[in-house]
Amino acid sequence: MKFTRYFLICISIFFWISCGSDKDVKDILSKSDTLLQSNPDSAFTLLESVEELDVLSDETFAAWCLANANVRDVLRKESLSIDYMLRAFNYFKDKGQINEQARIGMFLGHAYNASQQRDKAMNIYLVALDLADRSQDYNLAGYINTYLADQYKFEEKYNQAKEKYQEAATYFEKANNLRSRVIAMTNTGFMSFFLKENDNIVLNYYTLSDSLALELKDSLVLCMVNNRIGLYYRMQEKYDLAEKYLIKSIEYSESDNIPNYITLSNIYGLQGKIDKSRELLQNISQSESNPEAKAGLIYQQYLVEKEDKNWSKALEYYEESMAYVDSIRSVQAKTDLLEIEKKYTTEKIRNENNLLRLKSQRYFLSLVLIIAITLLLIVVFQLIMRRKDKKIRLQEQVLHQKDMFLVKQQLELRQMETELSKKEYELLNRRKVMQEHHTLLEKQNSALELREHEIEKQEEELRMQEKEVEALKNDVNSLKLKVLQNTAISKKIIKCAQKVTVGTDDGKSLLSEADWTSLLNEVNAVYKSFTTSLQQAVPELTFEDIRFCCLLLVGLETKELSVVLSINPSSIRQRKMRIRAKAGLTNAQTTLEEFLCNL
């Protein structure tokens, strides 16, 4: 009885220690939930203080993951690891409520998205959307639709993106989330603009967003909506309206107005108001202290001076903007390095803590085992002593039965021999099993070598397919070039290029405005919205740069280009170099013509 009591005490102590960590984490989860709305930074610090995650039960671990993911979403921090989120998702899938399954599914999609596994992210977002819809959590369903739309927009699937933004707006309306609904409606209009839908459709979305934002009285949302409307009118070349809405956007927001100012400067430049554009940029640049924003402003000043052909001043601004960019890149590199070192240190400390925890658990288990064995030996020793005493008393009583006792001993000896034979037989069987395992292992090794050979063969086939794809791409580009050269405007350009006189740099192109319009239309027809794709890829290009790029697609040599544009061949080369710099091709092996063909 004493042994049983001691053993139960040891087991109770062990379970008390192992369950204590779960209780502490549950207290932390309760406190962090209270702090989430009022002080999310404190909630995040509190949740990150939990270190021994591996010893938590599945329920507590899943609850910690959901709380941590919620706080990270509020603070816009990096997602938890996929392994953590998968473990939590699997728990909630089996034992959680449907709204918990939807929310943890959304956060698992964030984790996949952060690791560039976009297909998995898309699939889990769709699962989470279905769960949120079934649980009637319309607000969550709206956010998930927004993330899906962002995915489609990233993949340039603008039709699907527009549909998802529309669905998000519908869900936010059901959830009475007016702010998110306005943002979703604005993004819907933005997608309609990308899809080149009717101007009335785009303006209807923007107008509705503007009226709802005014009802909401949220300055940040009003700033965003008016910015989008201003950019829309800028692209429509309605500069007065664009200026009006951009100024309204600046009035609504007290900070982060640099993009608005840069666009305003660009509009003034397009209207020929160079002095006004220059004055605006100088005033804003003097009051701006953010290096990234200042670099953008200085670069815009460079463009203004370049447009005004003030080359010395333009060069000064260009060099100054490049210096800011270099400093920003240096600071960013240092920041990234510090972030990596921080992650490494955190992971190292966590691993060391886990090792210490495992060692302490082993020591504790070893102590419990030693105590249990000691108690067992004591009990066994007491039983043996009692048995010996009883045996002595029996021997004193039955001395006259000595012959029978000898017979009994002989019987026990034969039983021991029998047991020994059984042990030897078992040993032979074990050796046989070990030999079978060894044979099986050799077969598995052979299969593994065969699999490696198949993988190498598949890799070789993949390389061949990549070469075929590259060859097909070159054939398509050659075919497009032929199609473009067979158009009427291209034939006219080629005929003009065959003149003997080389360009004299007088700036009088042999092509009229109608010819340029025809060329742009033909290029957009052959290369499918080439000018739009080029503007998106290299926003810094001027309208003259875009015309020049379209002319390059006709396949003219430098001398022929100089004839058509009436400029020197050296000016042609300089223009190419400037466009390559804007496109980020300064040190790339790709030629400017290849870059343009592959847009």
XYZ file of C-alpha atoms in Angstrom:
599
model
C 0.000 0.000 0.000
C 2.839 2.404 0.777
C 4.415 1.742 -2.640
C 1.129 2.447 -4.435
C 0.684 5.698 -2.530
C 4.218 6.905 -3.358
C 3.796 5.964 -7.031
C 0.508 7.903 -7.344
C 2.139 10.945 -5.736
C 4.964 10.908 -8.336
C 2.515 10.567 -11.245
C 0.401 13.466 -9.908
C 3.443 15.734 -9.683
C 4.376 14.898 -13.301
C 0.920 15.732 -14.677
C 0.712 18.918 -12.602
C 3.951 20.210 -14.131
C 2.981 19.288 -17.704
C -0.461 20.901 -17.432
C 0.839 24.048 -15.783
C 2.163 25.464 -19.062
C -1.276 25.144 -20.718
C -2.889 27.085 -17.881
C -0.296 29.892 -18.131
C -0.822 30.206 -21.899
C -4.611 30.327 -21.464
C -4.183 33.239 -19.028
C -1.989 35.003 -21.616
C -4.606 34.409 -24.339
C -7.301 35.923 -22.123
C -5.202 39.031 -21.421
C -4.188 39.477 -25.066
C -7.833 39.238 -26.183
C -8.636 42.104 -23.799
C -5.739 44.202 -25.156
C -6.350 43.487 -28.860
C -8.576 46.492 -29.583
C -7.045 49.025 -27.170
C -3.331 48.156 -27.394
C -2.500 45.558 -30.079
C 1.266 46.083 -29.661
C 1.075 44.973 -26.027
C -1.089 42.012 -27.035
C 1.504 40.993 -29.629
C 4.369 41.250 -27.095
C 2.375 39.194 -24.611
C 1.666 36.421 -27.134
C 5.269 36.358 -28.371
C 6.453 35.758 -24.783
C 5.180 32.172 -25.044
C 8.245 30.064 -25.889
C 7.554 26.381 -25.160
C 4.939 25.910 -27.874
C 5.770 22.247 -28.496
C 4.607 21.177 -25.028
C 1.159 22.778 -25.414
C -1.902 20.692 -26.088
C -3.394 20.892 -29.598
C -6.316 22.968 -28.306
C -4.131 25.569 -26.545
C -1.654 25.702 -29.434
C -4.446 26.280 -31.973
C -5.971 29.025 -29.799
C -2.547 30.704 -29.499
C -2.022 30.558 -33.287
C -5.454 32.118 -33.957
C -4.893 34.912 -31.412
C -1.369 35.612 -32.695
C -2.526 35.645 -36.323
C -5.331 38.103 -35.410
C -2.869 40.496 -33.773
C -0.389 40.188 -36.669
C -3.206 40.964 -39.115
C -4.141 44.117 -37.163
C -0.486 45.248 -36.956
C 0.249 44.166 -40.578
C 3.159 41.993 -39.459
C 4.593 38.921 -41.181
C 2.432 35.780 -40.959
C 3.232 32.824 -38.736
C 4.967 29.837 -40.328
C 2.992 27.453 -42.526
C 3.712 24.544 -40.151
C 2.146 26.403 -37.218
C -0.908 27.474 -39.210
C -1.425 23.996 -40.698
C -1.388 22.403 -37.259
C -3.912 24.952 -35.976
C -6.074 24.605 -39.119
C -6.200 20.807 -38.785
C -7.281 21.111 -35.148
C -10.071 23.614 -35.881
C -11.156 21.557 -38.901
C -11.834 18.609 -36.575
C -12.939 20.300 -33.347
C -13.421 24.026 -33.941
C -16.497 26.072 -34.776
C -17.193 26.979 -38.395
C -16.305 30.682 -37.963
C -12.989 29.659 -36.331
C -12.302 27.357 -39.280
C -12.977 30.224 -41.708
C -10.707 32.680 -39.874
C -7.793 30.242 -39.412
C -8.182 29.268 -43.090
C -7.790 32.916 -44.095
C -4.612 33.240 -41.997
C -3.255 29.982 -43.469
C -3.812 31.552 -46.905
C -1.755 34.565 -45.741
C 1.078 32.191 -44.724
C 1.030 30.446 -48.127
C 0.947 33.823 -49.861
C 3.940 35.072 -47.838
C 5.955 32.022 -48.958
C 4.996 32.631 -52.644
C 2.809 29.471 -52.790
C 0.023 31.364 -54.541
C -1.924 28.349 -55.830
C -2.223 26.891 -52.324
C -3.121 30.331 -50.984
C -5.879 30.675 -53.583
C -7.314 27.225 -52.765
C -7.370 27.786 -48.999
C -8.912 31.265 -49.470
C -11.761 29.658 -51.432
C -12.302 27.077 -48.658
C -12.283 29.838 -46.023
C -14.729 31.917 -48.104
C -17.193 29.022 -48.235
C -16.905 28.539 -44.464
C -17.366 32.263 -43.759
C -20.438 32.381 -46.029
C -21.968 29.330 -44.304
C -21.345 30.833 -40.869
C -22.858 34.167 -42.080
C -19.712 36.033 -41.080
C -20.180 38.540 -43.889
C -17.394 40.860 -42.753
C -14.843 38.022 -42.871
C -16.236 36.881 -46.235
C -15.717 40.409 -47.558
C -12.074 40.460 -46.503
C -11.423 37.020 -47.996
C -12.955 38.153 -51.304
C -10.645 41.182 -51.165
C -7.587 38.936 -50.743
C -8.776 36.763 -53.648
C -9.223 39.875 -55.791
C -5.712 41.029 -54.891
C -4.410 37.622 -56.010
C -6.210 37.872 -59.349
C -4.979 41.456 -59.825
C -1.396 40.303 -59.186
C -1.864 37.646 -61.894
C -3.376 40.346 -64.192
C -6.726 38.535 -64.290
C -8.666 41.774 -64.065
C -12.122 40.311 -64.861
C -11.907 37.872 -61.928
C -10.439 40.594 -59.716
C -13.349 42.919 -60.508
C -15.892 40.179 -59.706
C -14.260 39.478 -56.345
C -14.131 43.184 -55.433
C -17.837 43.407 -56.277
C -18.595 40.369 -54.089
C -16.526 41.918 -51.290
C -18.557 45.136 -51.520
C -21.793 43.109 -51.323
C -20.615 41.236 -48.216
C -19.411 44.450 -46.547
C -22.821 45.985 -47.216
C -24.476 43.028 -45.453
C -22.040 43.433 -42.553
C -22.691 47.235 -42.355
C -18.963 47.834 -42.864
C -19.235 51.048 -44.847
C -15.518 51.868 -44.859
C -14.458 48.529 -46.386
C -17.384 48.695 -48.814
C -16.175 52.086 -50.135
C -12.656 50.723 -50.632
C -14.006 47.642 -52.437
C -16.188 49.809 -54.717
C -13.190 52.027 -55.524
C -11.103 48.980 -56.420
C -13.950 47.724 -58.622
C -13.834 50.973 -60.557
C -10.062 50.677 -60.803
C -10.420 47.205 -62.372
C -13.042 48.532 -64.795
C -10.523 51.175 -65.831
C -7.885 48.483 -66.434
C -10.410 46.505 -68.478
C -11.020 49.647 -70.588
C -14.739 49.536 -69.969
C -17.081 52.390 -70.819
C -16.140 55.680 -69.117
C -19.616 55.952 -67.585
C -19.202 52.590 -65.859
C -15.864 53.609 -64.317
C -17.197 57.008 -63.258
C -20.336 55.432 -61.744
C -18.181 53.285 -59.464
C -15.991 56.239 -58.494
C -18.978 58.561 -57.972
C -20.747 56.029 -55.751
C -17.537 55.498 -53.761
C -17.132 59.260 -53.345
C -20.703 59.757 -52.097
C -20.400 56.860 -49.630
C -17.006 58.163 -48.427
C -18.563 61.584 -47.770
C -21.278 59.862 -45.755
C -18.583 57.936 -43.874
C -16.560 61.113 -43.127
C -13.292 59.159 -43.144
C -10.476 61.421 -44.389
C -8.169 58.555 -45.401
C -10.864 56.915 -47.513
C -11.844 60.244 -49.055
C -8.177 60.861 -49.881
C -7.890 57.480 -51.617
C -11.146 57.858 -53.595
C -10.310 61.356 -54.839
C -6.778 60.213 -55.725
C -8.200 57.424 -57.905
C -10.623 59.824 -59.605
C -7.791 62.275 -60.238
C -5.609 59.566 -61.756
C -8.526 58.477 -63.946
C -8.958 61.995 -65.360
C -5.163 62.252 -65.761
C -5.201 59.176 -68.008
C -8.169 60.641 -69.905
C -6.094 63.831 -70.404
C -8.775 65.891 -68.643
C -6.155 67.797 -66.717
C -8.400 70.410 -65.070
C -10.621 67.752 -63.493
C -7.577 65.679 -62.555
C -6.044 68.700 -60.799
C -9.311 69.381 -58.966
C -9.626 65.883 -57.486
C -5.929 65.570 -56.664
C -6.093 68.832 -54.714
C -9.181 67.524 -52.870
C -7.235 64.346 -52.061
C -4.387 66.443 -50.622
C -6.844 68.471 -48.518
C -8.348 65.305 -47.003
C -5.001 63.831 -45.954
C -2.388 65.550 -43.783
C 0.379 63.079 -44.639
C 1.642 60.781 -47.402
C 0.602 63.177 -50.182
C 3.802 62.845 -52.189
C 2.182 60.709 -54.979
C -0.521 63.387 -55.342
C 2.052 66.172 -55.622
C 4.131 64.235 -58.143
C 1.050 63.607 -60.285
C 0.078 67.281 -60.043
C 3.566 68.240 -61.155
C 3.276 65.855 -64.074
C -0.089 67.407 -65.055
C 1.353 70.922 -64.941
C 4.216 69.725 -67.138
C 1.794 68.223 -69.657
C -0.099 71.532 -69.716
C 3.142 73.392 -70.415
C 3.129 75.045 -66.952
C 6.783 74.214 -66.300
C 7.361 77.057 -63.813
C 4.326 76.076 -61.769
C 5.392 72.440 -61.777
C 8.938 73.424 -60.743
C 7.694 75.711 -57.934
C 5.353 73.029 -56.552
C 8.111 70.418 -56.416
C 10.616 72.793 -54.811
C 8.169 73.803 -52.060
C 7.220 70.229 -51.228
C 10.813 68.965 -51.442
C 11.995 71.560 -48.924
C 9.372 70.491 -46.354
C 9.735 66.724 -46.894
C 12.090 64.755 -44.618
C 11.272 61.197 -45.668
C 14.226 59.996 -47.839
C 12.052 57.787 -50.080
C 9.517 60.553 -50.739
C 12.270 63.130 -51.213
C 13.995 60.900 -53.765
C 10.763 60.696 -55.767
C 10.285 64.455 -55.634
C 13.849 65.158 -56.750
C 13.504 62.668 -59.603
C 10.328 64.448 -60.717
C 12.267 67.734 -60.615
C 14.812 66.078 -62.892
C 12.030 65.160 -65.332
C 10.680 68.715 -65.263
C 14.086 70.249 -65.979
C 14.677 67.650 -68.673
C 11.339 68.531 -70.283
C 12.383 72.200 -70.136
C 15.749 71.154 -71.698
C 17.637 72.656 -68.770
C 20.262 69.930 -69.003
C 22.723 71.066 -66.329
C 19.995 71.456 -63.689
C 18.400 68.179 -64.772
C 21.726 66.408 -64.318
C 22.099 67.859 -60.811
C 18.620 66.651 -59.815
C 19.248 63.251 -61.383
C 22.498 62.756 -59.486
C 20.889 63.935 -56.241
C 17.930 61.534 -56.659
C 20.305 58.662 -57.388
C 22.242 59.507 -54.201
C 19.006 59.342 -52.202
C 18.090 56.034 -53.844
C 21.524 54.584 -53.013
C 21.220 55.680 -49.384
C 17.711 54.215 -49.141
C 18.931 50.933 -50.592
C 21.820 50.882 -48.131
C 19.512 51.508 -45.169
C 17.046 48.894 -46.460
C 19.853 46.356 -46.829
C 20.987 47.029 -43.267
C 17.401 46.767 -42.033
C 16.917 43.459 -43.848
C 20.181 42.164 -42.380
C 19.138 43.175 -38.872
C 15.748 41.516 -39.395
C 17.433 38.299 -40.524
C 19.818 38.408 -37.564
C 16.882 38.987 -35.240
C 14.998 36.008 -36.671
C 18.127 33.858 -36.423
C 18.739 34.899 -32.806
C 15.096 34.298 -31.871
C 15.103 30.870 -33.495
C 18.433 30.019 -31.846
C 17.168 31.025 -28.389
C 13.955 29.064 -28.966
C 15.919 25.968 -29.948
C 18.176 26.341 -26.934
C 15.152 26.705 -24.672
C 13.611 23.614 -26.213
C 16.818 21.665 -25.599
C 16.937 22.846 -21.984
C 13.278 21.936 -21.571
C 13.871 18.477 -23.023
C 16.876 17.962 -20.748
C 14.906 19.038 -17.672
C 12.049 16.721 -18.688
C 14.510 13.864 -19.106
C 16.034 14.584 -15.709
C 12.589 14.685 -14.135
C 11.494 11.462 -15.832
C 14.746 9.812 -14.844
C 14.218 10.889 -11.224
C 10.651 9.572 -11.220
C 11.837 6.306 -12.780
C 14.668 5.898 -10.240
C 12.290 6.529 -7.336
C 9.767 4.054 -8.749
C 12.453 1.401 -9.276
C 13.831 2.009 -5.763
C 10.366 1.615 -4.216
C 9.786 -1.497 -6.290
C 13.102 -3.003 -5.167
C 12.262 -2.288 -1.547
C 8.903 -4.010 -1.883
C 10.487 -6.949 -3.736
C 13.204 -7.214 -1.079
C 10.582 -7.245 1.681
C 8.604 -9.933 -0.151
C 11.773 -12.012 -0.617
C 12.666 -11.733 3.045
C 9.175 -12.729 4.086
C 9.267 -15.645 1.702
C 12.617 -16.796 3.062
C 11.334 -16.662 6.629
C 8.293 -18.636 5.639
C 10.460 -21.149 3.772
C 12.699 -21.678 6.799
C 9.703 -22.317 8.997
C 8.344 -24.769 6.476
C 11.729 -26.541 6.226
C 11.785 -26.935 10.010
C 8.332 -28.441 9.897
C 8.901 -30.816 6.943
C 12.442 -32.142 7.444
C 11.091 -35.635 7.191
C 9.904 -34.837 3.634
C 13.458 -34.180 2.394
C 13.270 -36.757 -0.397
C 10.137 -35.201 -1.794
C 11.754 -31.749 -1.653
C 14.721 -33.086 -3.710
C 12.317 -34.444 -6.293
C 10.636 -31.081 -6.441
C 13.998 -29.374 -7.017
C 14.774 -31.742 -9.887
C 11.414 -30.885 -11.443
C 12.157 -27.189 -11.185
C 15.558 -27.810 -12.818
C 13.918 -29.512 -15.779
C 11.473 -26.576 -16.079
C 14.396 -24.169 -16.189
C 16.016 -26.249 -18.916
C 12.757 -26.120 -20.849
C 12.642 -22.314 -20.474
C 16.263 -22.096 -21.608
C 15.384 -24.068 -24.735
C 12.490 -21.679 -25.402
C 14.818 -18.698 -25.033
C 17.278 -20.186 -27.505
C 14.444 -20.801 -29.977
C 13.259 -17.208 -29.598
C 16.825 -15.994 -30.224
C 16.994 -17.957 -33.485
C 13.667 -16.485 -34.583
C 14.920 -12.974 -33.863
C 18.048 -13.546 -35.927
C 15.873 -14.762 -38.793
C 13.680 -11.637 -38.583
C 16.792 -9.428 -38.600
C 18.047 -11.128 -41.747
C 14.669 -10.567 -43.437
C 14.797 -6.873 -42.448
C 18.294 -6.606 -43.922
C 17.101 -8.117 -47.232
C 14.129 -5.712 -47.320
C 16.442 -2.753 -46.713
C 18.628 -3.731 -49.675
C 15.535 -3.895 -51.923
C 14.455 -0.421 -50.764
C 17.915 0.983 -51.558
C 17.692 -0.430 -55.088
C 14.263 1.142 -55.563
C 15.604 4.475 -54.320
C 18.454 4.439 -56.852
C 15.963 3.708 -59.635
C 13.797 6.632 -58.513
C 16.779 9.000 -58.553
C 17.538 7.942 -62.130
C 13.925 8.680 -63.132
C 14.115 12.129 -61.500
C 17.292 12.962 -63.452
C 15.571 11.887 -66.663
C 12.543 14.101 -65.888
C 14.814 17.064 -65.191
C 16.492 16.595 -68.583
C 13.066 16.496 -70.276
C 12.099 19.706 -68.462
C 15.198 21.477 -69.755
C 14.365 20.382 -73.300
C 10.822 21.716 -72.907
C 12.169 25.069 -71.681
C 14.360 25.314 -74.808
C 11.340 24.531 -77.006
C 9.284 27.224 -75.250
C 12.072 29.766 -75.822
C 12.260 28.811 -79.501
C 8.470 29.177 -79.841
C 8.649 32.585 -78.165
C 11.277 33.708 -80.697
C 9.131 32.396 -83.574
C 6.101 34.300 -82.267
C 8.129 37.516 -81.972
C 9.461 37.045 -85.532
C 5.928 36.486 -86.798
C 4.685 39.606 -85.008
C 7.532 41.592 -86.586
C 6.557 40.359 -90.049
C 2.886 41.150 -89.446
C 3.740 44.649 -88.244
C 6.126 45.280 -91.137
C 3.386 44.314 -93.629
C 1.056 47.063 -92.382
C 0.652 50.186 -94.459
C 2.175 52.527 -91.900
C 5.202 50.243 -91.399
C 5.808 50.083 -95.142
C 5.624 53.859 -95.250
C 8.104 54.167 -92.369
C 10.504 51.694 -94.003
C 10.260 53.585 -97.273
C 11.051 56.841 -95.459
C 13.963 55.173 -93.706
C 15.525 54.243 -97.053
C 16.297 57.862 -97.837
C 19.957 58.596 -98.223
C 20.128 61.656 -95.947
C 20.895 60.855 -92.296
C 19.060 62.810 -89.574
C 20.420 66.284 -88.863
C 19.021 66.536 -85.344
C 16.571 69.272 -86.320
C 13.738 67.359 -84.553
C 11.408 67.389 -87.616
C 10.157 63.837 -87.930
C 9.156 62.549 -91.373
C 5.985 61.152 -89.781
C 2.860 63.213 -89.245
C 0.635 62.976 -86.159
C -1.762 60.796 -88.156
C 1.144 58.494 -89.025
C 2.116 58.244 -85.380
C -1.495 57.491 -84.377
C -1.707 54.807 -87.048
C 1.582 53.303 -85.885
C 0.408 53.176 -82.255
C -2.857 51.521 -83.290
C -1.067 48.903 -85.413
C 1.451 48.126 -82.660
C -1.346 47.778 -80.061
C -3.217 45.486 -82.432
C -0.223 43.217 -83.098
C 1.246 43.252 -79.576
C -2.098 43.456 -77.680
C -2.298 46.704 -75.697
C 1.428 47.289 -76.011
C 1.372 50.928 -74.923
C -0.704 50.177 -71.810
C 1.614 47.310 -70.818
C 4.664 49.508 -71.434
C 3.264 52.325 -69.274
C 2.547 49.869 -66.466
C 5.997 48.264 -66.736
C 7.910 51.575 -67.015
C 5.717 54.433 -65.659
C 8.560 56.961 -66.068
C 8.399 56.873 -69.893
C 7.192 60.005 -71.660
C 4.787 59.981 -74.574
C 7.713 60.563 -76.959
C 9.526 57.586 -75.398
C 6.472 55.372 -76.024
C 6.332 56.516 -79.675
C 10.032 55.766 -80.054
C 9.518 52.261 -78.534
C 6.694 51.583 -81.020
C 9.018 52.641 -83.836
C 11.685 50.211 -82.569
C 9.228 47.325 -82.989
C 9.177 47.941 -86.773
C 12.749 46.586 -86.843
C 14.638 49.627 -88.156
C 18.378 50.014 -87.717
C 19.922 53.030 -85.945
C 20.694 54.806 -89.211
C 17.157 54.226 -90.501
C 15.679 55.528 -87.240
C 17.783 58.671 -87.502
C 16.404 59.259 -91.026
C 12.768 58.840 -89.932
C 13.133 61.041 -86.842
C 15.559 63.524 -88.481
C 18.112 63.229 -85.690
C 21.703 62.037 -85.551
C 22.456 58.322 -85.010
C 24.230 59.244 -81.766
C 20.983 60.782 -80.502
C 19.212 57.497 -81.317
C 21.710 55.584 -79.198
C 21.416 58.051 -76.328
C 17.624 57.768 -76.396
C 17.887 53.985 -76.253
C 20.234 54.229 -73.265
C 17.818 56.534 -71.423
C 14.891 54.184 -72.017
C 16.988 51.185 -70.915
C 17.836 53.037 -67.699
C 14.164 53.774 -67.008
C 13.305 50.120 -67.658
C 16.049 48.908 -65.316
C 18.060 47.234 -68.121
C 21.351 49.082 -67.479
C 23.325 45.972 -66.536
C 21.020 43.354 -68.098
C 21.936 41.115 -71.040
C 18.492 41.644 -72.602
C 18.371 44.180 -75.438
C 15.772 46.939 -75.456
C 14.051 45.387 -78.504
C 13.793 41.981 -76.727
C 12.386 43.648 -73.646
C 9.713 45.430 -75.710
C 8.752 42.287 -77.661
C 8.275 40.281 -74.454
C 5.939 42.730 -72.705
